[in-house]
């Protein structure tokens, strides 16, 4: 079976293939087959919602209940399948509390098929697509990413988004923060250190390190210093290593708060002075998220 890159132009084909696979192997497991089409929310009695790629409980609450702060109600209703409210998976079917909003269809998910209740052959197909997407990102050169950043900001973010969303699922870092930092730290791909370090991460990377001049905010002014920066082999690796950075203890406040409220803007404010010494770092990230609808 030929597999094309799962972008906007090929998602319909991806859906159709998954649907046919479900029809052929539906008896392989007793677990319910995942919904391929977007759910319709039954407002009066609660209803259900199928988690889609890039979703968080607060986004689901905003979309289905009209108030992102009601995410904890969804969490309480679904504790049997959600062990960590920060780690929901595409394909999980969540019960919804009642709401007075009129019914509306959910937006179709990006190609990220569910892990729960999936027949083995469909799981293998899904994993193959995800590996292909990661492979394609790994093949993007620094020159190509820079060209996207100069010509089409949306395409720049779309190229990095699948890995950013996977990093959020794996490490809990908001995908919108990862994307905004990639643009800010690299100047839209122009200044990737060692080619693929688009986050300005210091230290040693899987491909070694490189020493560069950099500016730091110290005692009320910028100074220029020499620092060692990590090197990576591709952008997928850079994004995953970026997710690991936030597992360090000094990001505990930002990570804990995001787990509670799913607010990437507060996350941006909480890493100001920690990830970067620039006192305006958080506001710059928030401006990018607002301008390009990342959050």
Short mmCIF file of C-alpha atoms in Angstrom, two decimals:
data_model
loop_
_atom_site.label_atom_id
_atom_site.label_comp_id
_atom_site.label_asym_id
_atom_site.label_seq_id
_atom_site.Cartn_x
_atom_site.Cartn_y
_atom_site.Cartn_z
CA UNK A 1 0.00 0.00 0.00
CA UNK A 2 1.48 3.34 -1.02
CA UNK A 3 1.48 6.00 1.66
CA UNK A 4 1.63 9.68 0.85
CA UNK A 5 2.61 12.31 3.36
CA UNK A 6 -0.34 12.93 5.65
CA UNK A 7 -0.79 16.61 4.92
CA UNK A 8 -3.94 18.60 4.31
CA UNK A 9 -4.23 17.41 0.72
CA UNK A 10 -4.04 13.71 1.56
CA UNK A 11 -5.98 13.50 4.82
CA UNK A 12 -9.17 12.44 3.03
CA UNK A 13 -7.32 9.47 1.56
CA UNK A 14 -5.92 8.62 4.97
CA UNK A 15 -9.46 8.65 6.43
CA UNK A 16 -10.79 6.47 3.63
CA UNK A 17 -8.04 3.90 4.07
CA UNK A 18 -8.64 3.73 7.82
CA UNK A 19 -12.38 3.30 7.26
CA UNK A 20 -11.82 0.42 4.83
CA UNK A 21 -9.39 -1.22 7.24
CA UNK A 22 -11.96 -1.02 10.02
CA UNK A 23 -14.58 -2.65 7.81
CA UNK A 24 -12.24 -5.51 6.94
CA UNK A 25 -10.79 -6.20 10.38
CA UNK A 26 -13.53 -4.94 12.68
CA UNK A 27 -13.88 -8.38 14.24
CA UNK A 28 -10.22 -8.58 15.22
CA UNK A 29 -10.92 -7.01 18.60
CA UNK A 30 -13.94 -6.71 20.83
CA UNK A 31 -13.05 -3.11 21.65
CA UNK A 32 -15.13 -0.47 19.83
CA UNK A 33 -13.62 0.84 16.62
CA UNK A 34 -12.54 4.48 16.82
CA UNK A 35 -14.59 7.17 15.14
CA UNK A 36 -13.00 8.40 11.94
CA UNK A 37 -15.41 11.24 11.25
CA UNK A 38 -15.80 14.20 13.61
CA UNK A 39 -18.29 13.72 16.45
CA UNK A 40 -21.58 15.56 16.76
CA UNK A 41 -22.00 16.81 20.30
CA UNK A 42 -25.32 16.00 21.98
CA UNK A 43 -25.63 19.09 24.13
CA UNK A 44 -28.72 18.48 26.23
CA UNK A 45 -27.57 15.17 27.69
CA UNK A 46 -23.81 15.53 27.55
CA UNK A 47 -22.77 13.37 24.59
CA UNK A 48 -19.25 12.35 23.64
CA UNK A 49 -16.17 13.67 21.90
CA UNK A 50 -13.33 11.84 20.14
CA UNK A 51 -9.93 13.32 21.01
CA UNK A 52 -8.09 14.72 18.01
CA UNK A 53 -4.44 15.52 17.37
CA UNK A 54 -3.43 18.69 19.22
CA UNK A 55 -6.37 18.59 21.61
CA UNK A 56 -6.14 19.33 25.32
CA UNK A 57 -8.90 19.09 27.90
CA UNK A 58 -9.18 22.88 28.05
CA UNK A 59 -9.48 23.12 24.25
CA UNK A 60 -12.15 20.42 24.26
CA UNK A 61 -14.02 22.19 27.05
CA UNK A 62 -13.86 25.49 25.17
CA UNK A 63 -15.08 23.88 21.95
CA UNK A 64 -17.85 21.73 23.42
CA UNK A 65 -18.90 23.56 26.57
CA UNK A 66 -17.98 27.13 25.72
CA UNK A 67 -15.64 27.49 28.70
CA UNK A 68 -12.09 26.14 28.78
CA UNK A 69 -12.05 26.31 32.58
CA UNK A 70 -14.57 23.43 32.67
CA UNK A 71 -11.87 20.96 31.56
CA UNK A 72 -11.83 19.40 35.04
CA UNK A 73 -15.49 18.35 34.61
CA UNK A 74 -14.52 16.33 31.54
CA UNK A 75 -11.56 14.90 33.44
CA UNK A 76 -13.77 13.81 36.36
CA UNK A 77 -16.21 12.09 34.00
CA UNK A 78 -13.40 10.16 32.29
CA UNK A 79 -11.03 9.13 35.06
CA UNK A 80 -11.51 5.52 33.96
CA UNK A 81 -9.56 6.23 30.75
CA UNK A 82 -7.52 9.34 31.65
CA UNK A 83 -4.82 8.74 34.24
CA UNK A 84 -3.13 12.09 33.61
CA UNK A 85 -5.16 15.10 32.36
CA UNK A 86 -2.09 16.36 30.53
CA UNK A 87 -1.72 13.16 28.50
CA UNK A 88 -4.88 12.53 26.54
CA UNK A 89 -4.52 10.47 23.37
CA UNK A 90 -6.03 10.95 19.89
CA UNK A 91 -8.93 8.53 19.46
CA UNK A 92 -10.04 8.40 23.08
CA UNK A 93 -13.82 8.83 23.27
CA UNK A 94 -14.64 11.13 26.17
CA UNK A 95 -17.99 11.56 27.90
CA UNK A 96 -19.13 15.17 28.09
CA UNK A 97 -21.09 16.97 30.80
CA UNK A 98 -24.33 18.64 29.75
CA UNK A 99 -24.24 22.00 27.99
CA UNK A 100 -26.73 24.45 26.55
CA UNK A 101 -24.79 25.15 23.40
CA UNK A 102 -26.31 24.09 20.10
CA UNK A 103 -24.91 21.01 18.41
CA UNK A 104 -22.01 21.44 16.02
CA UNK A 105 -19.63 19.04 14.32
CA UNK A 106 -16.06 18.71 15.50
CA UNK A 107 -13.26 19.62 13.14
CA UNK A 108 -11.68 16.57 11.51
CA UNK A 109 -8.61 15.28 13.29
CA UNK A 110 -5.19 15.42 11.75
CA UNK A 111 -3.81 11.98 10.90
CA UNK A 112 -3.23 10.60 14.36
CA UNK A 113 -5.28 7.45 14.77
CA UNK A 114 -6.25 6.27 18.26
CA UNK A 115 -4.21 3.86 20.30
CA UNK A 116 -7.14 2.60 22.36
CA UNK A 117 -9.23 -0.26 20.96
CA UNK A 118 -7.38 -0.25 17.63
CA UNK A 119 -7.03 -3.51 15.69
CA UNK A 120 -3.37 -4.46 15.33
CA UNK A 121 -3.24 -4.02 11.54
CA UNK A 122 -4.63 -0.48 11.81
CA UNK A 123 -2.19 0.33 14.59
CA UNK A 124 0.66 -0.79 12.33
CA UNK A 125 -0.67 1.36 9.50
CA UNK A 126 -0.96 4.38 11.80
CA UNK A 127 2.56 3.86 13.14
CA UNK A 128 3.90 3.62 9.60
CA UNK A 129 2.29 6.95 8.70
CA UNK A 130 3.69 8.62 11.81
CA UNK A 131 7.18 7.27 11.10
CA UNK A 132 6.89 8.56 7.54
CA UNK A 133 5.88 12.01 8.77
CA UNK A 134 8.83 12.07 11.18
CA UNK A 135 11.09 10.87 8.37
CA UNK A 136 9.94 13.71 6.13
CA UNK A 137 10.66 16.28 8.85
CA UNK A 138 14.06 14.66 9.32
CA UNK A 139 14.75 15.25 5.63
CA UNK A 140 13.98 18.98 5.70
CA UNK A 141 17.23 20.90 5.37
CA UNK A 142 18.01 24.15 7.22
CA UNK A 143 17.87 25.94 3.87
CA UNK A 144 14.38 24.58 3.17
CA UNK A 145 13.07 25.54 6.61
CA UNK A 146 14.51 29.02 6.21
CA UNK A 147 12.81 29.34 2.83
CA UNK A 148 9.48 28.38 4.43
CA UNK A 149 10.01 30.94 7.17
CA UNK A 150 10.66 33.67 4.63
CA UNK A 151 7.87 32.80 2.19
CA UNK A 152 5.06 31.26 4.23
CA UNK A 153 4.90 31.46 8.01
CA UNK A 154 1.98 29.02 8.15
CA UNK A 155 3.96 26.45 6.16
CA UNK A 156 6.89 26.93 8.56
CA UNK A 157 4.69 26.00 11.51
CA UNK A 158 2.94 23.19 9.64
CA UNK A 159 6.29 21.56 8.85
CA UNK A 160 7.20 21.44 12.55
CA UNK A 161 3.73 20.90 14.02
CA UNK A 162 3.51 17.05 13.92
CA UNK A 163 6.74 16.68 15.90
CA UNK A 164 5.71 19.49 18.28
CA UNK A 165 2.39 17.76 18.98
CA UNK A 166 4.12 14.43 19.51
CA UNK A 167 6.54 16.13 21.92
CA UNK A 168 3.55 17.53 23.85
CA UNK A 169 2.04 14.06 24.15
CA UNK A 170 5.35 12.60 25.27
CA UNK A 171 6.80 15.37 27.44
CA UNK A 172 3.86 17.67 28.27
CA UNK A 173 5.34 20.83 26.70
CA UNK A 174 2.67 22.90 24.89
CA UNK A 175 3.02 22.41 21.13
CA UNK A 176 2.19 26.10 20.65
CA UNK A 177 5.18 27.03 22.85
CA UNK A 178 7.49 24.71 20.90
CA UNK A 179 6.39 26.29 17.61
CA UNK A 180 6.64 29.87 18.88
CA UNK A 181 10.09 29.21 20.32
CA UNK A 182 11.27 27.65 17.06
CA UNK A 183 10.33 30.83 15.19
CA UNK A 184 11.65 33.23 17.83
CA UNK A 185 14.92 31.49 18.67
CA UNK A 186 15.89 30.75 15.06
CA UNK A 187 14.60 33.91 13.38
CA UNK A 188 12.21 31.80 11.30
CA UNK A 189 14.88 29.25 10.50
CA UNK A 190 17.65 31.71 9.59
CA UNK A 191 19.84 31.13 12.63
CA UNK A 192 19.59 27.45 13.50
CA UNK A 193 22.79 26.76 15.43
CA UNK A 194 24.71 23.89 13.90
CA UNK A 195 21.93 23.69 11.34
CA UNK A 196 19.13 22.16 13.40
CA UNK A 197 19.28 23.76 16.86
CA UNK A 198 16.34 26.11 16.38
CA UNK A 199 15.77 26.54 20.13
CA UNK A 200 19.08 28.00 21.26
CA UNK A 201 19.63 25.04 23.60
CA UNK A 202 23.02 25.13 25.28
CA UNK A 203 25.22 22.18 26.18
CA UNK A 204 25.87 18.92 24.37
CA UNK A 205 23.49 17.35 21.85
CA UNK A 206 23.31 13.97 20.09
CA UNK A 207 25.52 15.42 17.32
CA UNK A 208 27.93 17.16 19.69
CA UNK A 209 28.19 20.90 20.29
CA UNK A 210 29.36 24.15 18.76
CA UNK A 211 30.59 27.36 20.43
CA UNK A 212 28.91 30.58 19.40
CA UNK A 213 28.61 34.19 20.54
CA UNK A 214 25.30 35.01 22.18
CA UNK A 215 23.71 37.88 24.05
CA UNK A 216 22.50 37.52 27.63
CA UNK A 217 20.55 39.96 29.80
CA UNK A 218 22.62 40.73 32.89
CA UNK A 219 22.38 43.57 35.41
CA UNK A 220 19.87 45.48 33.32
CA UNK A 221 21.69 45.27 29.98
CA UNK A 222 22.67 42.84 27.24
CA UNK A 223 26.20 41.46 27.20
CA UNK A 224 27.90 39.23 24.62
CA UNK A 225 29.36 35.91 25.80
CA UNK A 226 30.74 32.73 24.26
CA UNK A 227 28.61 29.66 24.95
CA UNK A 228 28.47 26.02 23.88
CA UNK A 229 25.28 25.03 22.05
CA UNK A 230 23.87 21.58 21.34
CA UNK A 231 23.93 20.11 17.84
CA UNK A 232 21.27 17.81 16.36
CA UNK A 233 20.98 15.58 13.32
CA UNK A 234 17.52 16.76 12.18
CA UNK A 235 14.52 18.81 13.30
CA UNK A 236 12.60 15.87 14.74
CA UNK A 237 15.50 15.13 17.05
CA UNK A 238 15.81 18.81 17.98
CA UNK A 239 12.13 19.05 18.91
CA UNK A 240 12.21 15.88 21.02
CA UNK A 241 15.35 17.01 22.83
CA UNK A 242 13.64 20.37 23.41
CA UNK A 243 10.84 18.48 25.15
CA UNK A 244 13.35 16.75 27.41
CA UNK A 245 14.82 20.09 28.49
CA UNK A 246 11.57 20.96 30.25
CA UNK A 247 11.77 17.88 32.46
CA UNK A 248 14.46 19.63 34.52
CA UNK A 249 13.53 20.77 38.00
CA UNK A 250 13.66 24.50 37.30
CA UNK A 251 10.75 24.16 34.85
CA UNK A 252 8.63 22.38 37.44
CA UNK A 253 6.38 25.37 38.09
CA UNK A 254 5.64 25.93 34.40
CA UNK A 255 5.00 22.24 33.75
CA UNK A 256 2.82 21.76 36.83
CA UNK A 257 0.71 24.82 36.09
CA UNK A 258 0.22 23.79 32.47
CA UNK A 259 -0.88 20.35 33.59
CA UNK A 260 -3.51 22.02 35.76
CA UNK A 261 -4.83 24.78 33.49
CA UNK A 262 -3.63 24.01 29.94
CA UNK A 263 -2.77 27.69 29.45
CA UNK A 264 0.25 28.05 27.12
CA UNK A 265 0.38 31.81 27.71
CA UNK A 266 0.92 31.31 31.43
CA UNK A 267 3.53 28.70 30.51
CA UNK A 268 5.31 31.36 28.43
CA UNK A 269 5.31 33.77 31.35
CA UNK A 270 6.54 31.06 33.74
CA UNK A 271 9.61 30.24 31.63
CA UNK A 272 10.64 33.89 31.28
CA UNK A 273 13.92 34.37 33.10
CA UNK A 274 14.43 30.59 33.18
CA UNK A 275 14.62 29.45 29.57
CA UNK A 276 15.93 32.85 28.47
CA UNK A 277 17.20 35.87 30.40
CA UNK A 278 15.26 38.34 28.20
CA UNK A 279 12.63 39.93 30.52
CA UNK A 280 10.27 40.21 27.52
CA UNK A 281 10.69 36.59 26.44
CA UNK A 282 7.22 35.46 27.50
CA UNK A 283 5.45 38.38 25.87
CA UNK A 284 7.29 37.70 22.60
CA UNK A 285 6.12 34.08 22.62
CA UNK A 286 2.56 35.14 23.41
CA UNK A 287 2.62 37.65 20.55
CA UNK A 288 3.66 34.89 18.12
CA UNK A 289 0.96 32.55 19.43
CA UNK A 290 -1.68 35.24 19.04
CA UNK A 291 -0.53 36.42 15.62
CA UNK A 292 -0.42 32.93 14.09
CA UNK A 293 -3.22 31.29 16.11
CA UNK A 294 -0.90 28.69 17.61
CA UNK A 295 -2.63 28.30 20.96
#
